[in-house]
Each structure stands twice: as C-alpha cells, then as structure tokens.
C-alpha cells in the first residue's frame, strides 16, 4: 500500500484517521511502503553538483506542522544556501506536493507558519535578485530529491549526475523559522517575538 487519501475537518482528525488506517493495515497484514510511514522528517535538494540533506529537529517535529510546511522547507533552505549564486536568474523548482505548489502560486495559506516560509523565500529572492516559480512534478519523477529526503544515499549517487562528495552545510536548527512558529490551542500562529 502506497498512499492514503484522507479528508477531515481538522488536522487532528486527519492524524487520527491516518493512525487508524495504519493500524488497520497492520492488523490485516497489508504492508506499507517504508517511505510513507516514516513521516515528514527530512528533505533534500540538489543544484548542479551541490546538494544538501536536512533532518527536521525534534523540537520542530514536536510542533507537528502541516505537511505543506515540511514540503516548503527544502525550497526555503535552497534559497538560503544557494541564493547568492542565483543573482539575475529565473528559476524553476520542481515539487511533488500539490498543496505546496498551490500555496506558492496563490501566495496564500491558512497556516501562518507556511506563510512565514513563503515570505522568507520572497525575501531571499528580492535580496539576491532572482525569481522563482514552483512547478508540480509527480513524486516518481522527482527521484533525486526524494532519495535525499529518505536518506537513500546509494540511490541518490546512482541517480544524480556527479554530485559533490560532501553536502552543503545548513543551520540544523532552522533557527529563524523555529522562532517564528509555535502552537497554541492546536492552531499554528505567528510568534510576536520575531
């Protein structure tokens, strides 16, 4: 089993429904793909031969941000890591999450944390004078970034054309984003301390 599609009226109910579905599959002996059960804990990106891999800190995972937030993180980190190299460029990012692509295109999301990341991406684009658009790409066609996010380094090195031996260095705490987010009454809100 590869995917579940769950529609609920709250994130908490969706999370409970997913746990129920996983338990049901377990009880019935239906195997789940490992990458689907691992959850959104990491990401990766590649630009030319440069690449990075990132694991969300436990403090961020404990906040249980929406999946679209996790999916926007590699785009934000790419802008932080490589933005100065992109001066005057027009870039296309390929992403396998349609909700993330839609939030970018509309510059709108009900999640304050996701909007904070989008604003930070726009800031880096303006600061470094580049433009970007995010296009949807089916997950199966996004194998290089997918292999990085799942820490499948042998697969990554097979798929990627001559990547550098070592990854780019990243602030492992996502400090600024973490300071701007916190949970209150099961809703994402923007901190007033930023």
GROMACS .gro file of C-alpha atoms in nm:
model
  194
    1UNK     CA    1   0.000   0.000   0.000
    2UNK     CA    2   0.149   0.334  -0.100
    3UNK     CA    3  -0.096   0.615  -0.032
    4UNK     CA    4  -0.392   0.714   0.178
    5UNK     CA    5  -0.622   1.000   0.087
    6UNK     CA    6  -0.794   1.132   0.398
    7UNK     CA    7  -1.030   1.428   0.414
    8UNK     CA    8  -1.125   1.562   0.756
    9UNK     CA    9  -1.240   1.889   0.904
   10UNK     CA   10  -0.936   1.926   1.130
   11UNK     CA   11  -0.571   1.830   1.122
   12UNK     CA   12  -0.612   1.637   1.448
   13UNK     CA   13  -0.894   1.424   1.300
   14UNK     CA   14  -0.686   1.358   0.987
   15UNK     CA   15  -0.393   1.249   1.202
   16UNK     CA   16  -0.621   1.014   1.399
   17UNK     CA   17  -0.766   0.874   1.075
   18UNK     CA   18  -0.415   0.807   0.942
   19UNK     CA   19  -0.318   0.627   1.262
   20UNK     CA   20  -0.635   0.418   1.234
   21UNK     CA   21  -0.560   0.331   0.869
   22UNK     CA   22  -0.203   0.233   0.953
   23UNK     CA   23  -0.327   0.015   1.240
   24UNK     CA   24  -0.593  -0.143   1.017
   25UNK     CA   25  -0.332  -0.228   0.752
   26UNK     CA   26  -0.107  -0.368   1.024
   27UNK     CA   27  -0.392  -0.583   1.162
   28UNK     CA   28  -0.477  -0.713   0.813
   29UNK     CA   29  -0.113  -0.780   0.728
   30UNK     CA   30  -0.108  -0.527   0.444
   31UNK     CA   31   0.248  -0.392   0.411
   32UNK     CA   32   0.301  -0.018   0.391
   33UNK     CA   33   0.581   0.140   0.191
   34UNK     CA   34   0.852   0.245   0.438
   35UNK     CA   35   0.877   0.595   0.299
   36UNK     CA   36   0.504   0.655   0.362
   37UNK     CA   37   0.521   0.550   0.726
   38UNK     CA   38   0.833   0.746   0.813
   39UNK     CA   39   0.655   1.081   0.809
   40UNK     CA   40   0.792   1.419   0.710
   41UNK     CA   41   1.123   1.418   0.895
   42UNK     CA   42   1.373   1.517   0.630
   43UNK     CA   43   1.431   1.682   0.297
   44UNK     CA   44   1.699   1.741   0.040
   45UNK     CA   45   1.778   1.943  -0.270
   46UNK     CA   46   2.034   1.949  -0.547
   47UNK     CA   47   2.159   2.241  -0.756
   48UNK     CA   48   2.417   2.147  -1.018
   49UNK     CA   49   2.668   1.933  -0.830
   50UNK     CA   50   2.590   2.090  -0.492
   51UNK     CA   51   2.337   1.927  -0.265
   52UNK     CA   52   2.214   1.921   0.091
   53UNK     CA   53   2.022   1.694   0.315
   54UNK     CA   54   1.829   1.813   0.617
   55UNK     CA   55   1.654   1.644   0.905
   56UNK     CA   56   1.393   1.844   1.093
   57UNK     CA   57   1.490   1.895   1.458
   58UNK     CA   58   1.282   1.709   1.715
   59UNK     CA   59   1.159   2.044   1.851
   60UNK     CA   60   1.007   2.128   1.513
   61UNK     CA   61   0.861   1.779   1.470
   62UNK     CA   62   0.703   1.806   1.816
   63UNK     CA   63   0.505   2.108   1.693
   64UNK     CA   64   0.352   1.882   1.426
   65UNK     CA   65   0.346   2.144   1.149
   66UNK     CA   66   0.131   2.074   0.843
   67UNK     CA   67   0.284   1.868   0.563
   68UNK     CA   68   0.285   2.169   0.330
   69UNK     CA   69   0.518   2.345   0.578
   70UNK     CA   70   0.758   2.050   0.573
   71UNK     CA   71   0.739   2.044   0.194
   72UNK     CA   72   0.826   2.415   0.166
   73UNK     CA   73   1.136   2.382   0.387
   74UNK     CA   74   1.373   2.250   0.113
   75UNK     CA   75   1.278   2.542  -0.113
   76UNK     CA   76   1.347   2.788   0.168
   77UNK     CA   77   1.677   2.619   0.255
   78UNK     CA   78   1.778   2.617  -0.113
   79UNK     CA   79   1.728   2.995  -0.121
   80UNK     CA   80   1.936   3.034   0.195
   81UNK     CA   81   2.217   2.805   0.076
   82UNK     CA   82   2.238   2.898  -0.294
   83UNK     CA   83   2.051   3.230  -0.323
   84UNK     CA   84   2.368   3.437  -0.362
   85UNK     CA   85   2.468   3.221  -0.663
   86UNK     CA   86   2.135   3.286  -0.837
   87UNK     CA   87   2.166   3.664  -0.890
   88UNK     CA   88   1.974   3.765  -1.203
   89UNK     CA   89   1.845   3.411  -1.266
   90UNK     CA   90   1.492   3.287  -1.334
   91UNK     CA   91   1.450   2.956  -1.157
   92UNK     CA   92   1.202   2.671  -1.164
   93UNK     CA   93   1.167   2.443  -0.865
   94UNK     CA   94   1.001   2.108  -0.915
   95UNK     CA   95   0.795   1.982  -0.626
   96UNK     CA   96   0.585   1.671  -0.576
   97UNK     CA   97   0.334   1.821  -0.331
   98UNK     CA   98   0.041   1.993  -0.500
   99UNK     CA   99  -0.070   2.178  -0.184
  100UNK     CA  100   0.273   2.340  -0.157
  101UNK     CA  101   0.268   2.441  -0.523
  102UNK     CA  102  -0.084   2.585  -0.485
  103UNK     CA  103   0.012   2.784  -0.173
  104UNK     CA  104   0.309   2.931  -0.362
  105UNK     CA  105   0.104   3.022  -0.668
  106UNK     CA  106  -0.168   3.187  -0.458
  107UNK     CA  107   0.075   3.335  -0.203
  108UNK     CA  108  -0.186   3.223   0.044
  109UNK     CA  109  -0.234   2.957   0.309
  110UNK     CA  110  -0.442   2.931   0.626
  111UNK     CA  111  -0.124   2.820   0.806
  112UNK     CA  112   0.074   3.113   0.944
  113UNK     CA  113   0.392   2.905   0.959
  114UNK     CA  114   0.371   2.820   0.589
  115UNK     CA  115   0.310   3.186   0.505
  116UNK     CA  116   0.617   3.278   0.711
  117UNK     CA  117   0.832   3.043   0.499
  118UNK     CA  118   0.683   3.182   0.177
  119UNK     CA  119   0.761   3.538   0.291
  120UNK     CA  120   1.118   3.435   0.376
  121UNK     CA  121   1.160   3.281   0.030
  122UNK     CA  122   1.038   3.604  -0.130
  123UNK     CA  123   1.280   3.797   0.092
  124UNK     CA  124   1.577   3.588  -0.026
  125UNK     CA  125   1.464   3.622  -0.388
  126UNK     CA  126   1.446   4.001  -0.354
  127UNK     CA  127   1.773   4.023  -0.159
  128UNK     CA  128   1.960   3.817  -0.419
  129UNK     CA  129   1.768   3.945  -0.724
  130UNK     CA  130   1.633   3.617  -0.860
  131UNK     CA  131   1.285   3.498  -0.948
  132UNK     CA  132   1.143   3.156  -0.896
  133UNK     CA  133   0.837   2.957  -0.968
  134UNK     CA  134   0.738   2.624  -0.829
  135UNK     CA  135   0.600   2.361  -1.064
  136UNK     CA  136   0.433   2.034  -0.974
  137UNK     CA  137   0.619   1.716  -1.063
  138UNK     CA  138   0.487   1.371  -0.982
  139UNK     CA  139   0.678   1.213  -0.695
  140UNK     CA  140   0.802   0.924  -0.906
  141UNK     CA  141   0.967   1.175  -1.140
  142UNK     CA  142   1.136   1.359  -0.853
  143UNK     CA  143   1.360   1.066  -0.760
  144UNK     CA  144   1.683   1.256  -0.682
  145UNK     CA  145   1.531   1.488  -0.421
  146UNK     CA  146   1.316   1.201  -0.298
  147UNK     CA  147   1.622   0.984  -0.238
  148UNK     CA  148   1.787   1.266  -0.040
  149UNK     CA  149   1.480   1.319   0.178
  150UNK     CA  150   1.470   0.948   0.257
  151UNK     CA  151   1.847   0.924   0.321
  152UNK     CA  152   1.887   0.673   0.036
  153UNK     CA  153   2.241   0.783  -0.043
  154UNK     CA  154   2.331   0.492  -0.270
  155UNK     CA  155   2.022   0.560  -0.482
  156UNK     CA  156   2.099   0.934  -0.481
  157UNK     CA  157   2.454   0.878  -0.605
  158UNK     CA  158   2.322   0.648  -0.879
  159UNK     CA  159   2.059   0.899  -0.998
  160UNK     CA  160   2.243   1.230  -0.961
  161UNK     CA  161   2.495   1.334  -1.227
  162UNK     CA  162   2.826   1.365  -1.040
  163UNK     CA  163   2.722   1.525  -0.709
  164UNK     CA  164   2.987   1.673  -0.482
  165UNK     CA  165   3.122   1.425  -0.231
  166UNK     CA  166   3.002   1.626   0.071
  167UNK     CA  167   2.674   1.811   0.124
  168UNK     CA  168   2.641   2.185   0.175
  169UNK     CA  169   2.631   2.300   0.537
  170UNK     CA  170   2.294   2.410   0.675
  171UNK     CA  171   2.187   2.562   1.005
  172UNK     CA  172   2.044   2.244   1.153
  173UNK     CA  173   1.801   2.427   1.380
  174UNK     CA  174   1.613   2.627   1.115
  175UNK     CA  175   1.653   2.890   1.384
  176UNK     CA  176   1.462   3.180   1.234
  177UNK     CA  177   1.168   2.970   1.122
  178UNK     CA  178   1.151   2.786   1.450
  179UNK     CA  179   1.140   3.113   1.643
  180UNK     CA  180   0.852   3.236   1.429
  181UNK     CA  181   0.629   2.936   1.493
  182UNK     CA  182   0.459   2.792   1.791
  183UNK     CA  183   0.145   2.600   1.870
  184UNK     CA  184  -0.147   2.739   2.068
  185UNK     CA  185  -0.484   2.568   2.103
  186UNK     CA  186  -0.399   2.327   1.818
  187UNK     CA  187  -0.360   2.615   1.572
  188UNK     CA  188  -0.050   2.748   1.404
  189UNK     CA  189   0.009   3.112   1.481
  190UNK     CA  190   0.293   3.351   1.419
  191UNK     CA  191   0.501   3.447   1.719
  192UNK     CA  192   0.504   3.811   1.819
  193UNK     CA  193   0.873   3.781   1.911
  194UNK     CA  194   1.005   3.791   1.553
   0.00000   0.00000   0.00000
